[in-house]
Structures are given as structure tokens and as C-alpha cells.
PDB file of C-alpha atoms in Angstrom:
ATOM      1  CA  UNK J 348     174.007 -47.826 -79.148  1.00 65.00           C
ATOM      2  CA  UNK J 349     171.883 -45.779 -76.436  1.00 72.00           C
ATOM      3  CA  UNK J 350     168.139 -46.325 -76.979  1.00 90.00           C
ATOM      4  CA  UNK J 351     166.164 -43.051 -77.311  1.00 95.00           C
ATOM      5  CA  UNK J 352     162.414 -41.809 -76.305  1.00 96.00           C
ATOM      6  CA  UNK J 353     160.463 -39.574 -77.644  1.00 97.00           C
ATOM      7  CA  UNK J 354     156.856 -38.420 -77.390  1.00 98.00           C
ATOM      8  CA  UNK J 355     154.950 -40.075 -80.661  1.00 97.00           C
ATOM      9  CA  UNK J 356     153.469 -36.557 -81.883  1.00 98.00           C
ATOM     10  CA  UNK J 357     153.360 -32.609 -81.027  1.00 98.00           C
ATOM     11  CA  UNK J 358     152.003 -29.821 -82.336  1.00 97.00           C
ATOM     12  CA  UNK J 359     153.024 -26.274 -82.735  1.00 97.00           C
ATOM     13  CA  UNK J 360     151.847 -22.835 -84.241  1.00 97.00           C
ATOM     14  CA  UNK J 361     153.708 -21.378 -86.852  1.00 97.00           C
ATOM     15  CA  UNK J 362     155.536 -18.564 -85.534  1.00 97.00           C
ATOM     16  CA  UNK J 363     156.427 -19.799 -82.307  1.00 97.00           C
ATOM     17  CA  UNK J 364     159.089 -22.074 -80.704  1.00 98.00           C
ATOM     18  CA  UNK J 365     159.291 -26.110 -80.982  1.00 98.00           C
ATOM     19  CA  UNK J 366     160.514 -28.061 -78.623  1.00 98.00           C
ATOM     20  CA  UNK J 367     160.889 -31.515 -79.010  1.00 98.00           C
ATOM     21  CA  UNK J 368     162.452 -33.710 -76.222  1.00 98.00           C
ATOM     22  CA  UNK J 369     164.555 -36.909 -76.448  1.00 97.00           C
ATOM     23  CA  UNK J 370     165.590 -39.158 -73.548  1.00 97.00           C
ATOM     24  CA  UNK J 371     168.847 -41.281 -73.698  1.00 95.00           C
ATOM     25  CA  UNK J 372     169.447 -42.444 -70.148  1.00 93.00           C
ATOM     26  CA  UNK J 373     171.819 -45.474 -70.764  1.00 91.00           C
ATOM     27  CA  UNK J 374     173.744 -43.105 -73.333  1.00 92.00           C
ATOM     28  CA  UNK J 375     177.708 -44.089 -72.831  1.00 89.00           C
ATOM     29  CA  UNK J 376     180.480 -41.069 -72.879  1.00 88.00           C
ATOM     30  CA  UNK J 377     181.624 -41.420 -76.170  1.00 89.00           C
ATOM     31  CA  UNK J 378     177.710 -41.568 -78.140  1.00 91.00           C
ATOM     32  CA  UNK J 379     176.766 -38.550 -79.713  1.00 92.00           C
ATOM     33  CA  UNK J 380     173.325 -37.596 -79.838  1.00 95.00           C
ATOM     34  CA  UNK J 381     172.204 -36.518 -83.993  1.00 94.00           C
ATOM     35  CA  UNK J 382     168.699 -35.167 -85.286  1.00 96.00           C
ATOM     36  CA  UNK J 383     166.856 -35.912 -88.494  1.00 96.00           C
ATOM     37  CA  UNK J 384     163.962 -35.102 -90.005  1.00 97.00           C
ATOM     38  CA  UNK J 385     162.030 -36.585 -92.620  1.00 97.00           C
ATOM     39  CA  UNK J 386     159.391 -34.565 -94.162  1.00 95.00           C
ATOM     40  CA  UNK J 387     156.893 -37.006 -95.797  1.00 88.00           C
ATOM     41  CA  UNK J 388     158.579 -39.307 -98.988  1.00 86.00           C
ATOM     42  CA  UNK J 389     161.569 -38.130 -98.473  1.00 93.00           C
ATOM     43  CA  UNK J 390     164.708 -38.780 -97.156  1.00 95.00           C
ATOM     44  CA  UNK J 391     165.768 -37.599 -93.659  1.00 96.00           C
ATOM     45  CA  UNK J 392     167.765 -34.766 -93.714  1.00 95.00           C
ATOM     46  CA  UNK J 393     170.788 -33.641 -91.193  1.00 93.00           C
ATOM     47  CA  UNK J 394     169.612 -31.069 -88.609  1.00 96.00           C
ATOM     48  CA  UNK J 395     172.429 -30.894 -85.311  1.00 95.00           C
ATOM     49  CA  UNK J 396     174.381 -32.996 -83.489  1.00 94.00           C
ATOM     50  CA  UNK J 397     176.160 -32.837 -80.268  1.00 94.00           C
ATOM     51  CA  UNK J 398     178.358 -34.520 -77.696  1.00 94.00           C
ATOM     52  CA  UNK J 399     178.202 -32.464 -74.427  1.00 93.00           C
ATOM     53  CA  UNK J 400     177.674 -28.563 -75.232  1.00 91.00           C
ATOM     54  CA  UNK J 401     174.662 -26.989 -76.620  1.00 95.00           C
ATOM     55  CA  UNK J 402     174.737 -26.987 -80.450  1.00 97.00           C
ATOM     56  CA  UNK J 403     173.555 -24.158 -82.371  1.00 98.00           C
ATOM     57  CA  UNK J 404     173.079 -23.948 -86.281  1.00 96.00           C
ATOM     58  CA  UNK J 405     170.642 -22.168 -89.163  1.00 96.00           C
ATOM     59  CA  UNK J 406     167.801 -24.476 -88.706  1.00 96.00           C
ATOM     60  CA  UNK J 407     168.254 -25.080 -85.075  1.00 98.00           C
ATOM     61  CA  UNK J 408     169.779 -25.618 -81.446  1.00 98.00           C
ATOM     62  CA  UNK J 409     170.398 -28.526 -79.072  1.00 98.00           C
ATOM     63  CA  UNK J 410     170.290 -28.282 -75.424  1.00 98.00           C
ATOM     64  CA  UNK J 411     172.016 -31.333 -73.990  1.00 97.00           C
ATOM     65  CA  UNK J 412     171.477 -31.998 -70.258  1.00 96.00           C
ATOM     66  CA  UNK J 413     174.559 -31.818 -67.783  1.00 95.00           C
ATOM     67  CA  UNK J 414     174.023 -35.576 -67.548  1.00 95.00           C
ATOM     68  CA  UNK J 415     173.797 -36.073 -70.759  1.00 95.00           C
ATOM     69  CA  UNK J 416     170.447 -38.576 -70.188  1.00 95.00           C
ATOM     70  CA  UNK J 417     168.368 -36.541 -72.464  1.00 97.00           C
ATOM     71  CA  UNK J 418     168.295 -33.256 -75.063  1.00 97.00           C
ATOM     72  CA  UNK J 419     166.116 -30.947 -76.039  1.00 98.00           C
ATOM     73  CA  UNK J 420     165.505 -29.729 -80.177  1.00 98.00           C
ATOM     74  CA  UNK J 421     164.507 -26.385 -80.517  1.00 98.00           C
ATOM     75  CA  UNK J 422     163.305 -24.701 -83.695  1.00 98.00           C
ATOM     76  CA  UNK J 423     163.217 -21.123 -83.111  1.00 97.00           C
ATOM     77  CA  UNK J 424     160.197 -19.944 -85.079  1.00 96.00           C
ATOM     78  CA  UNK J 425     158.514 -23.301 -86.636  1.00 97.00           C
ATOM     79  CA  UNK J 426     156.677 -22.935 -90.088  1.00 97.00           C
ATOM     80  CA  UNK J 427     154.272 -24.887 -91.949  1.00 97.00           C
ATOM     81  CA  UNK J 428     157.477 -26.389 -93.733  1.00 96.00           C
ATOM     82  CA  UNK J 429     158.679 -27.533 -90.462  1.00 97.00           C
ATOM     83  CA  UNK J 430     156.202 -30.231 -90.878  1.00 98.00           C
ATOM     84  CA  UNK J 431     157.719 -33.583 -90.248  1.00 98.00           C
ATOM     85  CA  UNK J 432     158.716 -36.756 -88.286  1.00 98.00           C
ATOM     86  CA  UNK J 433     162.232 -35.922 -86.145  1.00 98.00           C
ATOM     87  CA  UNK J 434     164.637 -38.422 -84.849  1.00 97.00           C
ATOM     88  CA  UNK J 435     166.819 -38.229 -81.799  1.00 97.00           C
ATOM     89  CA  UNK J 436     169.587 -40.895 -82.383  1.00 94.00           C
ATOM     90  CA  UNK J 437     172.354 -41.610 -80.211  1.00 92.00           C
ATOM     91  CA  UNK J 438     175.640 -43.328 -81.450  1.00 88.00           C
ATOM     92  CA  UNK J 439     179.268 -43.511 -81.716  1.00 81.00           C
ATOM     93  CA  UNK J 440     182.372 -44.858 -83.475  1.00 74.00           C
ATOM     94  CA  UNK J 441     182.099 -48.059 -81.294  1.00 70.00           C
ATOM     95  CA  UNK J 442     178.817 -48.985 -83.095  1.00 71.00           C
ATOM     96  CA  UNK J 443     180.080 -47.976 -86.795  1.00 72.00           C
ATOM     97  CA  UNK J 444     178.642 -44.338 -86.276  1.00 77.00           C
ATOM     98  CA  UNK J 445     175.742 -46.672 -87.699  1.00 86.00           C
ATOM     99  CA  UNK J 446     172.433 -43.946 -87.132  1.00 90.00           C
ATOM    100  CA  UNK J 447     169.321 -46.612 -85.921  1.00 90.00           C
ATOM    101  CA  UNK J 448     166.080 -44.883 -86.550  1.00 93.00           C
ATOM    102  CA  UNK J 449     163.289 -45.088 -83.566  1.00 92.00           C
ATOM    103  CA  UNK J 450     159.888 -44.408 -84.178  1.00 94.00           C
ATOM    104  CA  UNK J 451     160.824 -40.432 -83.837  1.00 96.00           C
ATOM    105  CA  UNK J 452     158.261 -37.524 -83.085  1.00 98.00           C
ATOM    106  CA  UNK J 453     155.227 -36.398 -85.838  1.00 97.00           C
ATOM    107  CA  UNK J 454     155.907 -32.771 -85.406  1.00 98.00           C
ATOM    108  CA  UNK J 455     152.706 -30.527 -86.699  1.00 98.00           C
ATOM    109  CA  UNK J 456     152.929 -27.233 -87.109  1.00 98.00           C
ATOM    110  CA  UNK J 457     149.515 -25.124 -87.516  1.00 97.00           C
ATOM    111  CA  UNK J 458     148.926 -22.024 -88.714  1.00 94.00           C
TER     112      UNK J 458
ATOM    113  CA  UNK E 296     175.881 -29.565 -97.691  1.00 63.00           C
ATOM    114  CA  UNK E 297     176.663 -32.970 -99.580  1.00 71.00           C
ATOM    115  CA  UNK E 298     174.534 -34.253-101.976  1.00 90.00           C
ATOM    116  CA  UNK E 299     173.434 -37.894-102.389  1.00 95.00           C
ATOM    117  CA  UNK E 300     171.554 -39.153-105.141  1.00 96.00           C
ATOM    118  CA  UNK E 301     169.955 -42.311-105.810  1.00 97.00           C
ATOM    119  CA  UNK E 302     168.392 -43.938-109.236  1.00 97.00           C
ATOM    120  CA  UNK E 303     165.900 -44.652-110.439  1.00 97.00           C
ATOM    121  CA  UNK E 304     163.805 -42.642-108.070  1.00 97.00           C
ATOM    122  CA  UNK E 305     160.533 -44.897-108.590  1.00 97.00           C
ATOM    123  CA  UNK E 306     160.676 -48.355-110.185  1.00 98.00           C
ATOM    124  CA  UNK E 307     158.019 -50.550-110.763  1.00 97.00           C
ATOM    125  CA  UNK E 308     159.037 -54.525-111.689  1.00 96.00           C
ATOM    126  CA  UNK E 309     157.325 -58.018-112.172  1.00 97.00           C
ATOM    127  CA  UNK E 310     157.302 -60.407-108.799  1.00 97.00           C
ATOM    128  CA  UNK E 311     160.732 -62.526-109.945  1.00 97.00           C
ATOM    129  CA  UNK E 312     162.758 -60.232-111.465  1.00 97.00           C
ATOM    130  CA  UNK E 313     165.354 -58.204-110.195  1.00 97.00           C
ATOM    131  CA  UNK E 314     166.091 -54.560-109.748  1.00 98.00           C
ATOM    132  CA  UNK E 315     169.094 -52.475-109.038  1.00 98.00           C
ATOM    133  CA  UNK E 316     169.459 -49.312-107.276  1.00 98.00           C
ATOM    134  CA  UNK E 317     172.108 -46.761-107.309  1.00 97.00           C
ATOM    135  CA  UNK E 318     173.673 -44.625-104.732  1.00 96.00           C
ATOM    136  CA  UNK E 319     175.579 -41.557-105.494  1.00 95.00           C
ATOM    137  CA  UNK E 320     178.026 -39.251-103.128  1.00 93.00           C
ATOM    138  CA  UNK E 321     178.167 -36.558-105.843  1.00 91.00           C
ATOM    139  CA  UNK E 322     181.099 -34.021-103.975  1.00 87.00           C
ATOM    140  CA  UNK E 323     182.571 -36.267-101.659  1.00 88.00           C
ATOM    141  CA  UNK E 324     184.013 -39.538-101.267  1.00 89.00           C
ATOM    142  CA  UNK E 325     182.024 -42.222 -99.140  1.00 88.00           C
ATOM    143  CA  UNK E 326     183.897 -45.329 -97.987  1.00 85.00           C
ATOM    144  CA  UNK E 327     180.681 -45.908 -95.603  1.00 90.00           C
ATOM    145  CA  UNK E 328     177.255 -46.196 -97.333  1.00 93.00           C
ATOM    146  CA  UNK E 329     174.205 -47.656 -95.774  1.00 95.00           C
ATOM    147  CA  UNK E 330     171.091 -48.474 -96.992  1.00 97.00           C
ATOM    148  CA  UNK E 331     167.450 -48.488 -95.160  1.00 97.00           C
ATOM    149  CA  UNK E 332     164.273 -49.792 -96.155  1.00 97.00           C
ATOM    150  CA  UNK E 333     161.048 -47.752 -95.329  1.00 97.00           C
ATOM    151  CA  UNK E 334     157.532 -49.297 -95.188  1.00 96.00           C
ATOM    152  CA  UNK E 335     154.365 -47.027 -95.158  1.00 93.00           C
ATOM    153  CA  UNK E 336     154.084 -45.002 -91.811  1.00 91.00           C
ATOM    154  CA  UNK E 337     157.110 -46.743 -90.212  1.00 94.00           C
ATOM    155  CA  UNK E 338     160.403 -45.706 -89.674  1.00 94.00           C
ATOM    156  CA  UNK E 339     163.405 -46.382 -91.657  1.00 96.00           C
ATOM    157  CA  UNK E 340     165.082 -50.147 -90.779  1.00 96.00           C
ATOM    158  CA  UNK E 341     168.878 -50.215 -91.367  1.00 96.00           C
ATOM    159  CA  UNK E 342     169.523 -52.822 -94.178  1.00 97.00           C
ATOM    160  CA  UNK E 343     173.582 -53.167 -94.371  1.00 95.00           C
ATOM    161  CA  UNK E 344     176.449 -51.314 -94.399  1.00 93.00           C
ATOM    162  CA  UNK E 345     178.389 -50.731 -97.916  1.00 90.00           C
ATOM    163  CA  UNK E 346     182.054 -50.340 -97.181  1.00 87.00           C
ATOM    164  CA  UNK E 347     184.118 -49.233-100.337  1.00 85.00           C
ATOM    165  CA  UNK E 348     186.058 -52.680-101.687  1.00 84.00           C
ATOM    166  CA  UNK E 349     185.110 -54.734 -99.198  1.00 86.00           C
ATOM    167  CA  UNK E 350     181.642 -56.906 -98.246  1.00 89.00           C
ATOM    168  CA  UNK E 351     178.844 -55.313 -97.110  1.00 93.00           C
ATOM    169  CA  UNK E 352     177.561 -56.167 -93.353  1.00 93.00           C
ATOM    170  CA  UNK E 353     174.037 -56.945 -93.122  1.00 96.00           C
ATOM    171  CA  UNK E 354     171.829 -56.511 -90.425  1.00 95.00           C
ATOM    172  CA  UNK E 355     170.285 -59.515 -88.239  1.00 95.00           C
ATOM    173  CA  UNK E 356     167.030 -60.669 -90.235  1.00 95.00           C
ATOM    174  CA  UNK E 357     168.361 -59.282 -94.046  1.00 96.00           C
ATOM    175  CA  UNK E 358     169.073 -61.680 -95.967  1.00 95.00           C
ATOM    176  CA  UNK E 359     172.289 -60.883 -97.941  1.00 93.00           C
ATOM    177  CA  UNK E 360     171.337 -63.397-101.113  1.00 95.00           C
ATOM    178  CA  UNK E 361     168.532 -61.330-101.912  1.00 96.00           C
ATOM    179  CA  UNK E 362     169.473 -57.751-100.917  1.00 97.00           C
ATOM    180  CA  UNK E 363     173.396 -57.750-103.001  1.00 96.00           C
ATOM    181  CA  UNK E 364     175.345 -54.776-102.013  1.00 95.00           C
ATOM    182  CA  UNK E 365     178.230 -53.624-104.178  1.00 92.00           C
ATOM    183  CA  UNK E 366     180.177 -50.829-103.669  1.00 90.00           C
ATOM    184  CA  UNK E 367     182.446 -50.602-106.453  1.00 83.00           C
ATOM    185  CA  UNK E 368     184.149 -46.691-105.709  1.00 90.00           C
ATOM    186  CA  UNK E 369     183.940 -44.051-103.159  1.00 90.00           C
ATOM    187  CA  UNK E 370     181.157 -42.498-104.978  1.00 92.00           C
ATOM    188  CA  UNK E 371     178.725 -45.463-105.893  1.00 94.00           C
ATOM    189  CA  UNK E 372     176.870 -48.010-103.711  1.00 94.00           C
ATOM    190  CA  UNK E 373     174.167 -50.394-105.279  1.00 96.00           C
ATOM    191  CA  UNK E 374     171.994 -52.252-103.882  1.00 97.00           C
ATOM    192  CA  UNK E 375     170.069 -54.842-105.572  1.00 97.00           C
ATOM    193  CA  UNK E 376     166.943 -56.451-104.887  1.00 98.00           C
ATOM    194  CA  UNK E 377     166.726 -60.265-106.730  1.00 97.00           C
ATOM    195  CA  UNK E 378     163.944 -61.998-107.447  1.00 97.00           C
ATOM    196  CA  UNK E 379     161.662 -59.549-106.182  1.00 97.00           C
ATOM    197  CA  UNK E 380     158.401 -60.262-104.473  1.00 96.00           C
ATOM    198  CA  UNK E 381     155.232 -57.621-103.498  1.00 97.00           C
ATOM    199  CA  UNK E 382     156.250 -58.479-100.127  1.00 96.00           C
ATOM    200  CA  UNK E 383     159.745 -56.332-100.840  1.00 97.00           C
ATOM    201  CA  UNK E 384     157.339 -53.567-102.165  1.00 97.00           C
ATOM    202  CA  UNK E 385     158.831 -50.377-100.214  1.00 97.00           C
ATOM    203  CA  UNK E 386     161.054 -47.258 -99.995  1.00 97.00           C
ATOM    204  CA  UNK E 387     164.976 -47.677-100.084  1.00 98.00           C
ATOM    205  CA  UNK E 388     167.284 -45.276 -98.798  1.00 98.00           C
ATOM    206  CA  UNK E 389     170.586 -44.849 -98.684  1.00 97.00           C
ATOM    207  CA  UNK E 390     173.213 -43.078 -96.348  1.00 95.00           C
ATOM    208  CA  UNK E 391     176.613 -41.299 -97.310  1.00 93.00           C
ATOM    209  CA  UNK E 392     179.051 -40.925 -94.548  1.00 86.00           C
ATOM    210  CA  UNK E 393     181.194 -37.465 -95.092  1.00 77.00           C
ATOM    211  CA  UNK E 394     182.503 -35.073 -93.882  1.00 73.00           C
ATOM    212  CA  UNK E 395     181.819 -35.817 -90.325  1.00 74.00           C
ATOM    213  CA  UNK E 396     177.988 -36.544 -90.943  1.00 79.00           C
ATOM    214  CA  UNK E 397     175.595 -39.157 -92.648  1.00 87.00           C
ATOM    215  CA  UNK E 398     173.745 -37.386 -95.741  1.00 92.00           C
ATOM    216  CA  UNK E 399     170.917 -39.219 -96.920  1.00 95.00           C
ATOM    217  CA  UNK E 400     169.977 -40.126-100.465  1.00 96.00           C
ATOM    218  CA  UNK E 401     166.198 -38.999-101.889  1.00 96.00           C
ATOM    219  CA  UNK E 402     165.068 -42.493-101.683  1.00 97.00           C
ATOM    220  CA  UNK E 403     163.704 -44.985-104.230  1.00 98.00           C
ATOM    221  CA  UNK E 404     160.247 -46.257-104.453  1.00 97.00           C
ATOM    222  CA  UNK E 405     159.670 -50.187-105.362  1.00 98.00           C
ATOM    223  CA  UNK E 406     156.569 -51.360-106.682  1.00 98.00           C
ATOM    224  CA  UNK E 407     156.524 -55.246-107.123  1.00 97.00           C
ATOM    225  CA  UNK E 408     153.678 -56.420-108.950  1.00 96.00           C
TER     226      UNK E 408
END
């Protein structure tokens, strides 16, 4: 499975727009790329996944280069509850659709 | 969404003795489980994946004698810890796969004094 980057930590104000960025440049055709987020003692919960197209749900979207080498998380309008550590995973059937957790991004959002 | 549920959610036991944890799909049918340990301020480690009636496939450096994985129906994965040690103190999570997605269970805290 495709190895993924992201920055250790970023902040935010409440109110405004989050983006977090994930790079996946040896990602193979068939990986899709899934975000979690665990919010402290607690287990990660589902936020978007994608293969190609830009993703769009409730809590968020997912802007997916053209060359598919890295993706963008956006929260629309972050709040205090937004709080957490996000993963940007990468993986596919091949690998047992088994989700391998990096050392994500400590979002913080201030008010 | 799916809900997964794990028990006990904290569990505290005496260095040698063994503890099991369950892991729950409670609206859909799982024939993939996984389970993940958690340390303080890491990230979650993939343990071993649960299939339903089969053996579970551990990951390189887990040691399957002491970390037993059974997963008995499509709705229940456990995963038990023997002879428990303060070194195995830590959070354990587990992983549904449904419905086109992994949902993830609360977690269980183990204490090992």
C-alpha cells in the first residue's frame, strides 16, 4: 500500500476553512485514498474516501489531484469539535483493503 | 452509519492473567474485522486481521500465542490478550468492514498491573 505524508500539526480558527494536505506519490491505480479522524480516546471515525473524482459529503470534501500523487481534506467551516488527529490512508483490495495508520495531522482549531 | 461496539470499554487485570475483548458489528455483518493497538500519543498499529471461520492473519512482530483472535460469527470478533504483562498496557481497537467502508469500534483501555 502507497505510503502517505502529511504535515505533523495545523491550526485553524473556528469559522473558517481547513485544509489539510496528504501526499501519495507512489499511489498505484487501483488504491483509494480514505480519511479518519480520531478525536482524543476515541476511535477513528470514517470521514471520505475517493478514487479519482472529488468527493463531497456532510462533514467534508476531497480534492484529489489529476495525478492522483496527493489530495487535499477540506472542512468547510471547522469548529472547536473539529479538534483532532486526521489520517490520509491509501489502499486497495490488493492489500486486503487493510487501512495502515501513519502518524496523521494534529488538527487545532481555535476560537 | 454502522455501529461497532467493543467490551469491556476499560479493564484493568493482574500482570499473568488474561483478558478478553469483544468486538461487535451491531447492523451489519462483518466477515473482515481487524484489530489495532494504540499506545499514548502514537498512532494506531494494525494487530491482525479476523476473518469470519477462518484464522486470523497477524501482522509481522505480533505474536499470535499471546494476542488469540476468534471470530466465531459475522457479528463478533475477540481478541484476547494471555498472560498479560504492563508492557501490553494500551488501547485496543477494532475495525468492522461493511458496507463498502471500515467502521471502527470505541476502543478498550488495558491496564496491566
Amino acid at each position: 500500500d502507497a505510503k502517505t505524508t502529511q504535515p505533523p500539526s495545523m491550526d485553524c480558527a473556528e469559522g473558517r476553512a481547513a485544509n489539510l494536505p496528504c501526499n501519495h506519490s507512489t499511489i498505484s491505480g487501483n488504491e483509494y485514498v480514505y480519511w479518519y479522524r480520531q478525536i482524543h480516546s476515541q476511535g477513528p471515525q470514517y470521514i471520505i474516501h475517493g478514487l479519482k473524482n472529488n468527493e463531497t459529503n456532510e462533514m467534508a470534501s476531497l480534492i484529489i489531484t489529476e495525478d492522483r500523487k496527493s489530495s487535499t481534506l477540506i472542512l468547510p467551516h471547522a469548529t472547536l469539535r473539529d479538534t483532532a488527529v486526521y489520517y490520509c490512508i491509501a489502499t486497495s483490495v490488493e492489500y486486503g483493503n487493510k487501512l495502515v495508520f501513519g502518524a496523521g495531522t494534529i488538527l487545532r482549531v481555535k476560537s | 452509519g454502522a455501529v461497532v461496539s467493543q467490551h469491556p470499554s476499560r479493564v484493568i487485570c493482574k500482570s499473568g492473567t488474561s483478558v478478553k475483548i469483544e468486538c461487535r458489528s451491531l447492523d451489519f455483518q462483518a466477515t473482515t474485522m481487524f484489530w489495532y493497538r494504540q499506545f499514548p500519543k502514537q498512532s494506531l498499529m494494525l494487530m491482525a486481521t479476523s476473518n469470519e471461520g477462518s484464522k486470523a492473519t497477524y501482522e509481522q512482530g505480533v505474536e499470535k500465542d499471546k494476542f488469540l483472535i476468534n471470530h466465531a460469527s459475522l457479528t463478533l470478533s475477540t481478541l484476547t490478550v494471555t498472560s498479560a504483562h504492563p508492557e501490553d498496557s494500551s488501547f485496543y481497537i477494532c475495525s468492522a468492514a461493511g458496507q463498502g467502508r471500515k467502521y471502527f469500534g470505541p476502543g478498550t483501555r488495558l491496564t496491566v498491573t
